[in-house]
Each structure stands twice: as structure tokens, then as C-alpha cells.
PDB file of N, CA and C in Angstrom:
ATOM      1  N   MET A1386       0.840  -1.197   0.000  1.00 44.00           N
ATOM      2  CA  MET A1386       0.000   0.000   0.000  1.00 44.00           C
ATOM      3  C   MET A1386       0.882   1.257   0.000  1.00 44.00           C
ATOM      4  N   PRO A1387       0.586   2.184  -0.873  1.00 56.00           N
ATOM      5  CA  PRO A1387       1.381   3.416  -0.987  1.00 56.00           C
ATOM      6  C   PRO A1387       1.165   4.343   0.198  1.00 56.00           C
ATOM      7  N   VAL A1388       2.242   4.582   0.947  1.00 60.00           N
ATOM      8  CA  VAL A1388       2.127   5.468   2.094  1.00 60.00           C
ATOM      9  C   VAL A1388       3.098   6.635   1.954  1.00 60.00           C
ATOM     10  N   ALA A1389       2.584   7.826   2.045  1.00 60.00           N
ATOM     11  CA  ALA A1389       3.439   9.008   1.900  1.00 60.00           C
ATOM     12  C   ALA A1389       3.883   9.498   3.269  1.00 60.00           C
ATOM     13  N   THR A1390       4.612   8.634   3.962  1.00 61.00           N
ATOM     14  CA  THR A1390       5.097   8.999   5.292  1.00 61.00           C
ATOM     15  C   THR A1390       6.569   9.349   5.244  1.00 61.00           C
ATOM     16  N   ARG A1391       7.149   9.672   6.381  1.00 62.00           N
ATOM     17  CA  ARG A1391       8.573  10.021   6.411  1.00 62.00           C
ATOM     18  C   ARG A1391       9.413   8.756   6.402  1.00 62.00           C
ATOM     19  N   THR A1392      10.225   8.625   5.364  1.00 62.00           N
ATOM     20  CA  THR A1392      11.047   7.428   5.223  1.00 62.00           C
ATOM     21  C   THR A1392      12.510   7.754   5.491  1.00 62.00           C
ATOM     22  N   ILE A1393      13.092   7.058   6.462  1.00 61.00           N
ATOM     23  CA  ILE A1393      14.499   7.282   6.773  1.00 61.00           C
ATOM     24  C   ILE A1393      15.360   6.201   6.119  1.00 61.00           C
ATOM     25  N   ILE A1394      16.222   6.628   5.212  1.00 58.00           N
ATOM     26  CA  ILE A1394      17.084   5.692   4.503  1.00 58.00           C
ATOM     27  C   ILE A1394      18.494   5.751   5.086  1.00 58.00           C
ATOM     28  N   ARG A1395      18.936   4.615   5.622  1.00 58.00           N
ATOM     29  CA  ARG A1395      20.258   4.580   6.226  1.00 58.00           C
ATOM     30  C   ARG A1395      21.242   3.861   5.315  1.00 58.00           C
ATOM     31  N   ALA A1396      22.128   4.628   4.699  1.00 55.00           N
ATOM     32  CA  ALA A1396      23.140   4.027   3.827  1.00 55.00           C
ATOM     33  C   ALA A1396      24.509   4.264   4.438  1.00 55.00           C
ATOM     34  N   GLY A1397      24.997   3.280   5.155  1.00 53.00           N
ATOM     35  CA  GLY A1397      26.301   3.429   5.814  1.00 53.00           C
ATOM     36  C   GLY A1397      26.176   4.407   6.977  1.00 53.00           C
ATOM     37  N   ALA A1398      26.918   5.505   6.902  1.00 52.00           N
ATOM     38  CA  ALA A1398      26.856   6.517   7.951  1.00 52.00           C
ATOM     39  C   ALA A1398      26.017   7.695   7.488  1.00 52.00           C
ATOM     40  N   GLN A1399      25.419   7.542   6.301  1.00 52.00           N
ATOM     41  CA  GLN A1399      24.622   8.627   5.734  1.00 52.00           C
ATOM     42  C   GLN A1399      23.133   8.379   5.962  1.00 52.00           C
ATOM     43  N   GLU A1400      22.465   9.355   6.535  1.00 52.00           N
ATOM     44  CA  GLU A1400      21.025   9.231   6.773  1.00 52.00           C
ATOM     45  C   GLU A1400      20.265  10.195   5.878  1.00 52.00           C
ATOM     46  N   VAL A1401      19.433   9.620   5.031  1.00 52.00           N
ATOM     47  CA  VAL A1401      18.658  10.449   4.114  1.00 52.00           C
ATOM     48  C   VAL A1401      17.183  10.403   4.497  1.00 52.00           C
ATOM     49  N   GLU A1402      16.622  11.556   4.743  1.00 54.00           N
ATOM     50  CA  GLU A1402      15.221  11.618   5.141  1.00 54.00           C
ATOM     51  C   GLU A1402      14.390  12.208   4.009  1.00 54.00           C
ATOM     52  N   ALA A1403      13.456  11.421   3.491  1.00 52.00           N
ATOM     53  CA  ALA A1403      12.669  11.889   2.365  1.00 52.00           C
ATOM     54  C   ALA A1403      11.236  11.381   2.438  1.00 52.00           C
ATOM     55  N   THR A1404      10.334  12.122   1.810  1.00 52.00           N
ATOM     56  CA  THR A1404       8.938  11.713   1.785  1.00 52.00           C
ATOM     57  C   THR A1404       8.618  11.114   0.420  1.00 52.00           C
ATOM     58  N   ARG A1405       8.550   9.799   0.374  1.00 52.00           N
ATOM     59  CA  ARG A1405       8.300   9.120  -0.887  1.00 52.00           C
ATOM     60  C   ARG A1405       7.264   8.015  -0.698  1.00 52.00           C
ATOM     61  N   PHE A1406       6.926   7.343  -1.792  1.00 50.00           N
ATOM     62  CA  PHE A1406       5.996   6.229  -1.707  1.00 50.00           C
ATOM     63  C   PHE A1406       6.750   4.932  -1.456  1.00 50.00           C
ATOM     64  N   ASP A1407       6.010   3.836  -1.349  1.00 54.00           N
ATOM     65  CA  ASP A1407       6.635   2.551  -1.028  1.00 54.00           C
ATOM     66  C   ASP A1407       7.522   2.046  -2.174  1.00 54.00           C
ATOM     67  N   SER A1408       7.349   2.623  -3.357  1.00 54.00           N
ATOM     68  CA  SER A1408       8.132   2.191  -4.512  1.00 54.00           C
ATOM     69  C   SER A1408       9.536   2.784  -4.479  1.00 54.00           C
ATOM     70  N   PHE A1409       9.762   3.678  -3.516  1.00 55.00           N
ATOM     71  CA  PHE A1409      11.054   4.342  -3.416  1.00 55.00           C
ATOM     72  C   PHE A1409      12.137   3.391  -2.936  1.00 55.00           C
ATOM     73  N   GLU A1410      11.736   2.408  -2.141  1.00 56.00           N
ATOM     74  CA  GLU A1410      12.696   1.455  -1.597  1.00 56.00           C
ATOM     75  C   GLU A1410      13.243   0.537  -2.683  1.00 56.00           C
ATOM     76  N   SER A1411      12.580   0.515  -3.831  1.00 56.00           N
ATOM     77  CA  SER A1411      13.049  -0.310  -4.936  1.00 56.00           C
ATOM     78  C   SER A1411      14.079   0.454  -5.772  1.00 56.00           C
ATOM     79  N   THR A1412      14.193   1.752  -5.464  1.00 58.00           N
ATOM     80  CA  THR A1412      15.114   2.598  -6.219  1.00 58.00           C
ATOM     81  C   THR A1412      16.557   2.346  -5.807  1.00 58.00           C
ATOM     82  N   ILE A1413      16.781   2.286  -4.502  1.00 57.00           N
ATOM     83  CA  ILE A1413      18.135   2.069  -3.994  1.00 57.00           C
ATOM     84  C   ILE A1413      18.258   0.680  -3.362  1.00 57.00           C
ATOM     85  N   PRO A1414      19.110  -0.169  -3.930  1.00 57.00           N
ATOM     86  CA  PRO A1414      19.313  -1.517  -3.423  1.00 57.00           C
ATOM     87  C   PRO A1414      20.237  -1.550  -2.209  1.00 57.00           C
ATOM     88  N   ASN A1415      20.107  -2.627  -1.427  1.00 54.00           N
ATOM     89  CA  ASN A1415      20.974  -2.830  -0.263  1.00 54.00           C
ATOM     90  C   ASN A1415      20.893  -1.706   0.761  1.00 54.00           C
ATOM     91  N   ILE A1416      19.670  -1.332   1.155  1.00 54.00           N
ATOM     92  CA  ILE A1416      19.504  -0.299   2.179  1.00 54.00           C
ATOM     93  C   ILE A1416      18.449  -0.716   3.193  1.00 54.00           C
ATOM     94  N   ARG A1417      18.463  -0.054   4.319  1.00 61.00           N
ATOM     95  CA  ARG A1417      17.446  -0.338   5.336  1.00 61.00           C
ATOM     96  C   ARG A1417      16.411   0.773   5.331  1.00 61.00           C
ATOM     97  N   VAL A1418      15.175   0.413   5.022  1.00 61.00           N
ATOM     98  CA  VAL A1418      14.118   1.417   4.961  1.00 61.00           C
ATOM     99  C   VAL A1418      13.148   1.228   6.123  1.00 61.00           C
ATOM    100  N   ASP A1419      13.060   2.256   6.955  1.00 66.00           N
ATOM    101  CA  ASP A1419      12.153   2.195   8.088  1.00 66.00           C
ATOM    102  C   ASP A1419      11.020   3.195   7.903  1.00 66.00           C
ATOM    103  N   ASN A1420       9.800   2.697   7.831  1.00 64.00           N
ATOM    104  CA  ASN A1420       8.656   3.586   7.667  1.00 64.00           C
ATOM    105  C   ASN A1420       8.115   4.033   9.014  1.00 64.00           C
ATOM    106  N   ILE A1421       8.127   5.335   9.225  1.00 63.00           N
ATOM    107  CA  ILE A1421       7.632   5.885  10.482  1.00 63.00           C
ATOM    108  C   ILE A1421       6.251   6.495  10.279  1.00 63.00           C
ATOM    109  N   SER A1422       5.284   5.994  11.009  1.00 53.00           N
ATOM    110  CA  SER A1422       3.920   6.493  10.870  1.00 53.00           C
ATOM    111  C   SER A1422       3.798   7.845  11.565  1.00 53.00           C
TER     112      SER A1422
END
């Protein structure tokens, strides 16, 4: 289900905070995506 919530992408020591849909996690491979309601 498409959720436009705050998604925190942790890549190594870099933390990227962006508001995207659930399809965004398919954009960057090998990352940890935590959806915060």
C-alpha cells in the first residue's frame, strides 16, 4: 500500500530523510528502509 510517510534511509553513515511512496525502496538496493507512521 502506498504510504506518503517520512522514510528514513540509512546508507552506511549517511542518513537520508525523504517523503516518498513505497516504490522508493526499490530505487536504492541494499539499504534499510524504516517507515515511520
